[in-house]
Coordinates of C-alpha atoms in Angstrom, one line a residue:
X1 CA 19.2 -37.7 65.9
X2 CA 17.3 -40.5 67.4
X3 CA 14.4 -41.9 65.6
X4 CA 11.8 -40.8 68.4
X5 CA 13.0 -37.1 67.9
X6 CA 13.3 -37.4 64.2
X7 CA 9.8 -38.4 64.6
X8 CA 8.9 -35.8 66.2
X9 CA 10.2 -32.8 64.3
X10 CA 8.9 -33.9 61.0
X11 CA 5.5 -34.5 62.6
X12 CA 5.8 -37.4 61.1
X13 CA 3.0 -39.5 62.8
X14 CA 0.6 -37.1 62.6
X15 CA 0.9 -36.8 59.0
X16 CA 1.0 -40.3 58.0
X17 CA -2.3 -41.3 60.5
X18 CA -3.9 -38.4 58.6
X19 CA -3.0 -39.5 55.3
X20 CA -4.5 -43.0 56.3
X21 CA -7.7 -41.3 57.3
X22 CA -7.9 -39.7 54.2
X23 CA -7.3 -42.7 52.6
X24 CA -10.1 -44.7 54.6
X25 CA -12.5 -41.9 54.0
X26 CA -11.9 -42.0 50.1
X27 CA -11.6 -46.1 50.1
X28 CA -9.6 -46.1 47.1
X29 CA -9.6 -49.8 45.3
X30 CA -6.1 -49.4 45.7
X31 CA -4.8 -47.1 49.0
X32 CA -1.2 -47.6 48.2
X33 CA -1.2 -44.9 45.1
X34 CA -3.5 -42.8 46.9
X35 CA -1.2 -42.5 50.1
X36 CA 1.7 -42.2 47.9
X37 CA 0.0 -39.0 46.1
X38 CA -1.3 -37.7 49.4
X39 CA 2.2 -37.9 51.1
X40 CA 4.0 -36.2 47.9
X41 CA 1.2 -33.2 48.0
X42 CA 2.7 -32.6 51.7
X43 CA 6.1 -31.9 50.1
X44 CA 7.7 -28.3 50.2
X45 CA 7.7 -26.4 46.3
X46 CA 11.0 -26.1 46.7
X47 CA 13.5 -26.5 43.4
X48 CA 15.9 -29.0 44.8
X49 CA 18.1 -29.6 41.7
X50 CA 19.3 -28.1 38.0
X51 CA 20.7 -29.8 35.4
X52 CA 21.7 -28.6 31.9
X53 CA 22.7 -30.6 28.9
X54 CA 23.5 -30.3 25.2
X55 CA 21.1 -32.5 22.7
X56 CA 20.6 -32.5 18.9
X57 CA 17.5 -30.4 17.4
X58 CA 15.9 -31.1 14.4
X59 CA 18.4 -29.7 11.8
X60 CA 21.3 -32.1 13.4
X61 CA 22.6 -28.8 15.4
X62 CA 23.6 -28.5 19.4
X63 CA 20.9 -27.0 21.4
X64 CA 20.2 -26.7 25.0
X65 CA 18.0 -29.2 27.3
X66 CA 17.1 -28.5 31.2
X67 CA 16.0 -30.1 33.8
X68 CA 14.5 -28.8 37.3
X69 CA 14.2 -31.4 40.0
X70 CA 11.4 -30.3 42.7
X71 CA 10.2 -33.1 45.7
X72 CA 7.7 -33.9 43.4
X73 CA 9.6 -35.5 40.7
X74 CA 11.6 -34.3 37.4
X75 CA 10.5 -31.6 34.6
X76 CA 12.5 -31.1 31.3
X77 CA 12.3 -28.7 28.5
X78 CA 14.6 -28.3 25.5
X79 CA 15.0 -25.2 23.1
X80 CA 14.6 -24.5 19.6
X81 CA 16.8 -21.8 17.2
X82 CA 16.0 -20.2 14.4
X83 CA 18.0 -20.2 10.8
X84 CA 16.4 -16.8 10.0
X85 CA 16.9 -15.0 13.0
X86 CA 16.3 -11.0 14.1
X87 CA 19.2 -9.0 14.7
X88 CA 16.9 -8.0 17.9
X89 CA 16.5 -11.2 19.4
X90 CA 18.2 -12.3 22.5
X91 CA 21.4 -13.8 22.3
X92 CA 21.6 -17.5 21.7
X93 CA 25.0 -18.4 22.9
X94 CA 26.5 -20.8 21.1
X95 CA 30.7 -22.0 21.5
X96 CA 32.8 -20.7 18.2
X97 CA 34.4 -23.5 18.3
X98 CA 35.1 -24.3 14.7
X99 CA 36.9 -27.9 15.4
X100 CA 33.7 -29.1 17.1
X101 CA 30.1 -28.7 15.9
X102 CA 30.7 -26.3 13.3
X103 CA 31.5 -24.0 15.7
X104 CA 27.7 -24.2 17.0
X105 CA 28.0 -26.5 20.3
X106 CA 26.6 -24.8 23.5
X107 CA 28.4 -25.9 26.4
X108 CA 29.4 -22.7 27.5
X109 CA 25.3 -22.1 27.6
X110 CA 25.1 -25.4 29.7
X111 CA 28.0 -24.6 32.0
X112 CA 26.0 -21.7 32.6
X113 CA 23.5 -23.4 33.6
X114 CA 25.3 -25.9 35.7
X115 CA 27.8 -23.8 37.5
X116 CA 25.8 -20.3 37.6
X117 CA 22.0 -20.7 37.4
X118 CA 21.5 -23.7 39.3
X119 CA 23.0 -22.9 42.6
X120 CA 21.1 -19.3 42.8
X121 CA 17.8 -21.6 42.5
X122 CA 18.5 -24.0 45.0
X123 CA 15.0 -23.9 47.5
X124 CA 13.2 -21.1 45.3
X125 CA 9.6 -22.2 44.5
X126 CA 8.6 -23.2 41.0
X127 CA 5.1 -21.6 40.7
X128 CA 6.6 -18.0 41.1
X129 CA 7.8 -17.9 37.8
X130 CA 8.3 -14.3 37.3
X131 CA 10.8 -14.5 41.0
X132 CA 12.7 -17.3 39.4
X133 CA 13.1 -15.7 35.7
X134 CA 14.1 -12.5 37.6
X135 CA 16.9 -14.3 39.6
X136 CA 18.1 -15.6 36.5
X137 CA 18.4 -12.4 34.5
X138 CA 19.6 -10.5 37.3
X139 CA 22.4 -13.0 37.1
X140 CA 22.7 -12.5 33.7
X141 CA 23.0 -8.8 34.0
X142 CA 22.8 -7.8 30.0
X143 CA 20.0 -6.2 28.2
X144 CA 20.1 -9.3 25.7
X145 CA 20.9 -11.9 28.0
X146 CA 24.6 -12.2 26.2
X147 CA 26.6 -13.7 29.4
X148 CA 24.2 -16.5 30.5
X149 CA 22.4 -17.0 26.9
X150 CA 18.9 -16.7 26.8
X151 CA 19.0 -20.4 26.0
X152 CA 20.5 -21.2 29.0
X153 CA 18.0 -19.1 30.8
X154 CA 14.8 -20.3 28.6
X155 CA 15.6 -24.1 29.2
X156 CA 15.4 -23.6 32.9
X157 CA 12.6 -21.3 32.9
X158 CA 10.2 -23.3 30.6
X159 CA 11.5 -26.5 33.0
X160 CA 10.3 -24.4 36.1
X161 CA 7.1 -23.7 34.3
X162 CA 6.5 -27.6 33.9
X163 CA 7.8 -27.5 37.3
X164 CA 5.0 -25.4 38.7
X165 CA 2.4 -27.4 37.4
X166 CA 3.3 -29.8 38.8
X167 CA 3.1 -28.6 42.3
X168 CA -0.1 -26.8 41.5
X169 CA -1.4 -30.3 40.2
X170 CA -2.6 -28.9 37.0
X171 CA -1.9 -29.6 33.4
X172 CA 0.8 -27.3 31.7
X173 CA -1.4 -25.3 30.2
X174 CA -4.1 -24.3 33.2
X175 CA -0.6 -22.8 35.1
X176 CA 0.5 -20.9 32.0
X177 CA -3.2 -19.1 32.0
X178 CA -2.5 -18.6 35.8
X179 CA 0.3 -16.8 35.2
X180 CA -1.1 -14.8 32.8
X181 CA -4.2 -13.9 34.5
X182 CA -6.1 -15.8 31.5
X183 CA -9.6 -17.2 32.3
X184 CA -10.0 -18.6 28.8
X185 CA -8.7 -21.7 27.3
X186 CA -8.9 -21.3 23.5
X187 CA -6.9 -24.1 21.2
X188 CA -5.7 -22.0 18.4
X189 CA -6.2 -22.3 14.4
X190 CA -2.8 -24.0 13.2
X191 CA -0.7 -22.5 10.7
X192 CA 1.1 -24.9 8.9
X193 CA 4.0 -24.2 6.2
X194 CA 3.5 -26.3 3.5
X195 CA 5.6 -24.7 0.8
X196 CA 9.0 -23.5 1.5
X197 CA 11.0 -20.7 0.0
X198 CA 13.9 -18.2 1.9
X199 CA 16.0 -19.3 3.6
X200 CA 14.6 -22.8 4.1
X201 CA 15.0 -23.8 0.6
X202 CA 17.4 -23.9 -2.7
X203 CA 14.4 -22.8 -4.5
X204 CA 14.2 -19.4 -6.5
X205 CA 11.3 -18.6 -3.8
X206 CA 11.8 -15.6 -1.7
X207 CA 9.2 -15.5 0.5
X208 CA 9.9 -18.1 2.9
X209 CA 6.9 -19.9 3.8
X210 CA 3.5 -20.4 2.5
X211 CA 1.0 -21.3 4.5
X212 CA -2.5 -23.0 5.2
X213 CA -5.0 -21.8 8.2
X214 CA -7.9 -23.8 8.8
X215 CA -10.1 -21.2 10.0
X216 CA -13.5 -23.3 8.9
X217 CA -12.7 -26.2 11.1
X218 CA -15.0 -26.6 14.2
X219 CA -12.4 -28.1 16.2
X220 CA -8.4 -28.4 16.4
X221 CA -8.5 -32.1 15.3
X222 CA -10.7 -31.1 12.5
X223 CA -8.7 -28.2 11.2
X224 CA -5.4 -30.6 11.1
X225 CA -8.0 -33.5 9.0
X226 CA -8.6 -30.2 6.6
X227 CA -5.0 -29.5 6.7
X228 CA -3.3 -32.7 5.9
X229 CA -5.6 -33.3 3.1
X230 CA -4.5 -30.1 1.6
X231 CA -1.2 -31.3 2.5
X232 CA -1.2 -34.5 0.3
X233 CA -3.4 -32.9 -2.3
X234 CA -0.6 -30.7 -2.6
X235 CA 2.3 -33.3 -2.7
X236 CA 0.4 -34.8 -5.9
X237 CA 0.1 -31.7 -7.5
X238 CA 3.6 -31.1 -6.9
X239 CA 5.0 -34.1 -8.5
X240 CA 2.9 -34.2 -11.7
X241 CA 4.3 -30.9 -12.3
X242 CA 7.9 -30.7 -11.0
X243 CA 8.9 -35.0 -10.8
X244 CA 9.2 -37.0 -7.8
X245 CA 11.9 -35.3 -6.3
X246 CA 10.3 -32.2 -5.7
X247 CA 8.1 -33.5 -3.1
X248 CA 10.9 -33.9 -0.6
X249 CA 10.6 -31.9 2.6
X250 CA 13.1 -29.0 4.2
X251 CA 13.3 -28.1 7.9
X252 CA 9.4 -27.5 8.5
X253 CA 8.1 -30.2 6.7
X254 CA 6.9 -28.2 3.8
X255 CA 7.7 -28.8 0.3
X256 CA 10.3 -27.1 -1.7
X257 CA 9.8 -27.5 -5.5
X258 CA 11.5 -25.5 -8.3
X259 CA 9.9 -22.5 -7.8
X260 CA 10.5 -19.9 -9.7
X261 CA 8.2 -16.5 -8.5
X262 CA 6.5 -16.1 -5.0
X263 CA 2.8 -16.4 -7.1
X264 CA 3.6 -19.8 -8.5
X265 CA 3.7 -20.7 -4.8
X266 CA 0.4 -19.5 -4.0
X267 CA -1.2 -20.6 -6.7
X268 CA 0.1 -24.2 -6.5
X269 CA -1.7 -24.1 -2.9
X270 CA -5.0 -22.5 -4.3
X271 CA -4.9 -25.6 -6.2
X272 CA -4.3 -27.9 -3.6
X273 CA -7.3 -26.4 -1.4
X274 CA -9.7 -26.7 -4.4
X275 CA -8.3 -30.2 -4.8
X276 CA -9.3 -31.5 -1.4
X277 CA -12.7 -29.3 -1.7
X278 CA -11.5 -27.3 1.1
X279 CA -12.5 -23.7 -0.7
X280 CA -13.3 -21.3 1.8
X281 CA -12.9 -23.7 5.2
X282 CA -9.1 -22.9 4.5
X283 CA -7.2 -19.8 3.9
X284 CA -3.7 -19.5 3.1
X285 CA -1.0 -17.0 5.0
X286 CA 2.8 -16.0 4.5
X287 CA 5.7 -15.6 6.3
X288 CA 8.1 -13.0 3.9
X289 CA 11.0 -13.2 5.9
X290 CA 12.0 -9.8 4.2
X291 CA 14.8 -9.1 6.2
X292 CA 16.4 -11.8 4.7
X293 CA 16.2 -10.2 0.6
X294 CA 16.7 -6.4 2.1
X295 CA 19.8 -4.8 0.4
X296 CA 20.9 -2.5 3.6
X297 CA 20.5 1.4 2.6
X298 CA 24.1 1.7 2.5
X299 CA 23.8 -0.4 -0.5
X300 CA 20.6 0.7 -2.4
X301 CA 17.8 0.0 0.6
X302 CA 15.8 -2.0 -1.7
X303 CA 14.6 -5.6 -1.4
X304 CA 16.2 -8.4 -4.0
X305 CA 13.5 -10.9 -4.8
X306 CA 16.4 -12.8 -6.3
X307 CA 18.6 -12.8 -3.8
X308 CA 19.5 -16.9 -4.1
X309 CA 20.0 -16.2 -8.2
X310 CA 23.9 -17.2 -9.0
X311 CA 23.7 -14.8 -12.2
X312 CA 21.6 -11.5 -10.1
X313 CA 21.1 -9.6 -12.7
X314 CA 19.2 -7.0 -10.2
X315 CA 15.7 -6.9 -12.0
X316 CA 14.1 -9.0 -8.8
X317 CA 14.9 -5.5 -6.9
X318 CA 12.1 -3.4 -5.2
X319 CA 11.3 -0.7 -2.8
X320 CA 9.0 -0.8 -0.3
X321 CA 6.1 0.9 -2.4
X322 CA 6.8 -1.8 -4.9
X323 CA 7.0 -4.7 -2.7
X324 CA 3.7 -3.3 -0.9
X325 CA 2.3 -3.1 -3.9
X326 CA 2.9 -7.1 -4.9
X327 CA 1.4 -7.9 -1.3
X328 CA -1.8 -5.7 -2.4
X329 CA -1.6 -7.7 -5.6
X330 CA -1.7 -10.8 -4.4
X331 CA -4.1 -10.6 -1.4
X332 CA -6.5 -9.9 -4.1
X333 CA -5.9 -12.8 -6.1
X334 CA -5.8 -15.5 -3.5
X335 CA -7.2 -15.7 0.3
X336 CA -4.5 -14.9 2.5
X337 CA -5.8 -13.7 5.2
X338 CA -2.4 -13.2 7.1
X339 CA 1.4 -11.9 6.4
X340 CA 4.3 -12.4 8.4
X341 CA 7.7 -10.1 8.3
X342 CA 6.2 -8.6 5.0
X343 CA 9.1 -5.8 5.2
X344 CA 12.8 -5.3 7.0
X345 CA 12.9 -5.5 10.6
X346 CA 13.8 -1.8 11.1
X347 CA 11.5 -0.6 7.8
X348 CA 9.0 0.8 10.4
X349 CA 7.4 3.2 7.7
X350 CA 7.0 0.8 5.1
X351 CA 5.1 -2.0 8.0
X352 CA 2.9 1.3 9.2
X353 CA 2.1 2.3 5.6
X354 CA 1.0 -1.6 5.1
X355 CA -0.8 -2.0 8.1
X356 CA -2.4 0.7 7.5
X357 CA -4.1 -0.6 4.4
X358 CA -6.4 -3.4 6.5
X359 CA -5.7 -6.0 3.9
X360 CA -4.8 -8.9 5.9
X361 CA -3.4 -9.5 9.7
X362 CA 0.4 -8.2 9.7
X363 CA 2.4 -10.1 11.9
X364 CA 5.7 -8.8 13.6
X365 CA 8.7 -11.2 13.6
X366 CA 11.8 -10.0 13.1
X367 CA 10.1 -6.6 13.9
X368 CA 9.5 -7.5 17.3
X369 CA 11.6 -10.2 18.6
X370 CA 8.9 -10.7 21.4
X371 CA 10.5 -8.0 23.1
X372 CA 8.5 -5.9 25.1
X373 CA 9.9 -2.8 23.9
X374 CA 9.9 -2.9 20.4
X375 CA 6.0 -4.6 20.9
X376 CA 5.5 -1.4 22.7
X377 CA 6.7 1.1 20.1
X378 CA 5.4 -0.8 16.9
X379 CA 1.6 -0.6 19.2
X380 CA 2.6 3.3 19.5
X381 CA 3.8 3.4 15.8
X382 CA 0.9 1.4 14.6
X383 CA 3.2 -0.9 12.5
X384 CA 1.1 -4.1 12.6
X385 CA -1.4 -5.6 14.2
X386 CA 0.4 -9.2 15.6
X387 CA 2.6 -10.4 17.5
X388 CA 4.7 -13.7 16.5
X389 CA 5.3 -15.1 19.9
X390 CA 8.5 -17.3 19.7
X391 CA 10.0 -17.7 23.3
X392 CA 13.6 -17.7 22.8
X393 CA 13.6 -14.8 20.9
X394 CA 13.2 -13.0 24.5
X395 CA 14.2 -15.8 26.6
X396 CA 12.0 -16.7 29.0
X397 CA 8.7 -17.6 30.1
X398 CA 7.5 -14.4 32.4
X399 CA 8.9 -11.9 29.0
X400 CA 6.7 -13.8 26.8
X401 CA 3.4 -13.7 28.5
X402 CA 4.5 -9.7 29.4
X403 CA 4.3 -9.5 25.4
X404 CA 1.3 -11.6 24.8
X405 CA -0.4 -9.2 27.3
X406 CA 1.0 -6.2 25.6
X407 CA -0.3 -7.1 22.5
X408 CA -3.6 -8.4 23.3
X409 CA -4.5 -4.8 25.4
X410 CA -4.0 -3.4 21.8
X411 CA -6.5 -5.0 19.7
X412 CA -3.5 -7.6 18.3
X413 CA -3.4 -11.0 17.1
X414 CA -1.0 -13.3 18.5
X415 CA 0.3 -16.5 16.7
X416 CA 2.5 -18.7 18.7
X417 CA 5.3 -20.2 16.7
X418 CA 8.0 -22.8 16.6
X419 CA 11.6 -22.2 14.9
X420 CA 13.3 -23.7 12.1
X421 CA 15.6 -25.9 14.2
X422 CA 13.1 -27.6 16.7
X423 CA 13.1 -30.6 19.3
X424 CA 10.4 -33.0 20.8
X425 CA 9.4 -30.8 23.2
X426 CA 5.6 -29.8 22.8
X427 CA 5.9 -26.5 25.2
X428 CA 4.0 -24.3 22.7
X429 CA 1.1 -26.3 22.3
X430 CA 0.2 -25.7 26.0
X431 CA 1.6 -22.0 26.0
X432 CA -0.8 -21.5 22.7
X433 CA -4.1 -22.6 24.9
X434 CA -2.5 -21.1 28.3
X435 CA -2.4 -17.5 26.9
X436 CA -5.7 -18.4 24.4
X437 CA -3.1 -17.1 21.3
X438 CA -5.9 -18.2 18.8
X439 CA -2.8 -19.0 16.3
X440 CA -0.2 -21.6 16.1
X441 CA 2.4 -21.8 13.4
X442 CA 4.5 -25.3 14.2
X443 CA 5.2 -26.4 10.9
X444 CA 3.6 -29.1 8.3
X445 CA 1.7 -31.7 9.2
X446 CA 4.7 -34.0 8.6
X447 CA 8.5 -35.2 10.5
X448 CA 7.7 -35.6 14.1
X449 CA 9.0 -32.8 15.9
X450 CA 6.3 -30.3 14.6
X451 CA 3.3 -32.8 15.0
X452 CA 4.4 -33.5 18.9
X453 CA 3.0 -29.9 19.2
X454 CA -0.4 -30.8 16.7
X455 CA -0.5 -33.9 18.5
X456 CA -0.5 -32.2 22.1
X457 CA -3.2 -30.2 21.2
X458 CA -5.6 -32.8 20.0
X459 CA -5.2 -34.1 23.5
X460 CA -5.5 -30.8 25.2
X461 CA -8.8 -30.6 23.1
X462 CA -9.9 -34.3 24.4
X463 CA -8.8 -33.5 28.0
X464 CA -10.8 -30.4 27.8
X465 CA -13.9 -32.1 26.7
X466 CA -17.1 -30.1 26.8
X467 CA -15.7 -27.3 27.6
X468 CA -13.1 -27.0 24.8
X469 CA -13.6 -24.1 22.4
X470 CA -11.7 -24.0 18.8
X471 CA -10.9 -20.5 18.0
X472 CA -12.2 -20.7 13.7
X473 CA -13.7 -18.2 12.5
X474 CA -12.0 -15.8 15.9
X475 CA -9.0 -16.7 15.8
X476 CA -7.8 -12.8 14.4
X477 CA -8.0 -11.7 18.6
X478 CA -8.7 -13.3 21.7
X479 CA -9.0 -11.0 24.3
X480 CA -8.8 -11.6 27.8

């Protein structure tokens, strides 16, 4: 094609004499940038490029990295797993390969990406989300996203989020409330795990996090000043009583002393709040992870609260009356104002009789998976009041805001929340103000990949200026 006709069919000089009368009209100090920006707006949104990868989380472990390449530049987003994981969630696809990895690599998950996903997105545009995460598990074709791997498919679609920003020309967190039909912008009250038990730690603790919420604060960068003094407070405490050692961190950041019963744990934070004078600005929550001590009923159906004990002499063993009733026991003692998996995933009587009781926010985890479905039936069963929104439990962007909506039009909470193995990427910090959660549980205020998502939001909260509002004392439920 000759460079007169070439001209011609791009419109080419039209454009670019408009672009300089923009530019005159605006007279820029420097009209270089400003041409540059007004030239790239002309663009088509149009993804022109996926690539997947395999990096290293948090925990040393293989996990999967995206990125989306659009005419207006390159947008990346990595996911997190989970070491206590619901037998609901979506599948995370990981190799089996035992030579390499442990067995946990995820290149099948990336080739998915490379050879499957990426050519069926070739020219869609980035700001419909809910087309491009419907191509994706159309070509998945599973109920639990098994053949692709929901983190194949997350990766991509939180990439395509960023993606649509971009095009948009709005910050992360403006397109997420887009999507979601959310006219509010609320930064949420953190939830930070500061004493770690389950799973997450070679403790006699089986609860598996304790946690602080700064519901006094008057602003997000308050509420993690509040925290963090708590936190140290705490580390002091810790090593007068338990030695030096003991105030080494696990996965979360959170501490993991020698624990030996699930009140020891919330007393030593009582303690820690007094400490730092913090009494009544900051409340405490848990996170049970009961699934994790629940003997299945083909066994005895009860719940081993000493599960980790080498010499299990079954006297830690208790039904769900019993374990209600230590929940009841302790709520009274200290302020926790919020519990998280307080039963077995499938114990749906034993969550409704609990719930039922109005004794502190119940929060559905392993319950719900952030799947739509089970969110649906817990709402009809009345089986708690809030949702834990972790994205790759459900595996993608356009499922997670259906949830959020879900639970919001039933009175829920909603507390957005980071997984045991994380990475850099501060995704949830922007999806937590997008969708106004009011709740954010990314770890302690301490190792780096849980404070880029604090972080984020102190400069969400600066960005927003005047107009940002702290969710405090209302951070139970946002409504939209």
């Amino acid at each position: 094609m000759a460079a007169a006709q070439y001209i011609e069919s791009h419109n080419l000089q039209k454009t670019v004499e408009d672009v300089i009368n923009q530019t005159i009209k605006a007279k820029p100090d420097e009209p270089f940038s400003f041409m540059a920006e007004a030239l790239k707006k002309l663009s088509p949104p149009a993804i022109t490029k996926v690539v997947g990868r395999q990096i290293i989380d948090s925990r040393g472990n293989p996990t999967v990295q995206a990125d989306v390449f659009t005419h207006k530049g390159k947008f990346s987003a990595a996911v997190p797993s989970g070491a206590s994981t619901g037998a609901h969630e979506a599948v995370e696809l990981r190799d089996g390969d035992k030579s390499k990895w442990l067995g946990k690599g995820v290149t099948k998950a990336v080739d998915n990406i490379n050879s499957i996903i990426a050519p069926a997105l070739i020219g869609m545009d980035p700001t419909k989300q809910a087309e491009v995460d419907k191509k994706m598990i159309e070509l998945d074709g599973t109920e639990n996203k098994a053949k692709l791997g929901a983190n194949a498919i997350l990766a991509v679609s939180m990439a395509v989020t960023r993606a649509g920003a971009a095009e948009k020309g709005v910050p992360l967190y403006r397109h997420i409330a887009d999507l979601a039909g959310n006219k509010k912008l609320i930064l949420p009250v953190p939830s930070l795990n500061i004493i770690n038990g389950g799973v997450h730690a070679g403790n006699a603790l089986a609860f598996q996090e304790f946690m602080i919420m700064p519901t006094g604060a008057t602003s997000f960068a308050e509420s993690m000043r509040l925290a963090a003094e708590v936190y140290h407070h705490l580390k002091t405490i810790i090593k007068n009583k338990y030695g030096l050692d003991a105030a080494n961190v696990g996965d979360e950041g959170g501490f993991a002393p020698s624990i030996q019963s699930n009140e020891e744990g919330a007393e030593l934070i009582k303690q820690a709040i007094e400490a730092a004078g913090h009494t009544g600005k900051v409340k405490m929550a848990m996170d049970c992870a009961a699934s994790e001590f629940y003997e299945p009923k083909d066994n005895d159906g009860k719940y081993d609260l000493l599960f980790k004990a080498k010499d299990n002499d079954g006297t830690g063993k208790r039904t769900g009356e019993e374990l209600s009733q230590m929940y009841q026991d302790l709520c009274a003692k200290y302020p926790i104002i919020s519990i998280e998996d307080p039963f077995n995933e499938d114990d749906w009587d034993s969550y409704g009789k609990f719930t039922e009781l109005g004794l502190a926010q119940v929060v559905g985890d392993d319950l719900l998976c952030t799947n739509p479905v089970r969110v649906q039936k817990a709402i009809d069963n009345k089986s708690c009041n809030a949702l834990l929104l972790k994205v790759n439990q459900i595996g993608s962007v356009t499922e997670s805001i259906e949830a959020v909506k879900m639970s919001k039009a039933a009175g829920w909470g909603v507390m957005t929340s980071h997984r045991s193995g994380e990475t850099e990427d501060d995704f949830i910090a922007d999806l937590a103000v997008g969708l106004s959660t009011g709740q954010i549980k990314t770890g302690a205020p301490c190792r780096s990949e849980r404070n880029a998502k604090y972080n984020q939001l102190i400069r969400i909260e600066e960005e927003l200026g005047a107009d940002a509002v702290f969710a405090g004392e209302n951070w139970r439920h946002i409504a939209y």
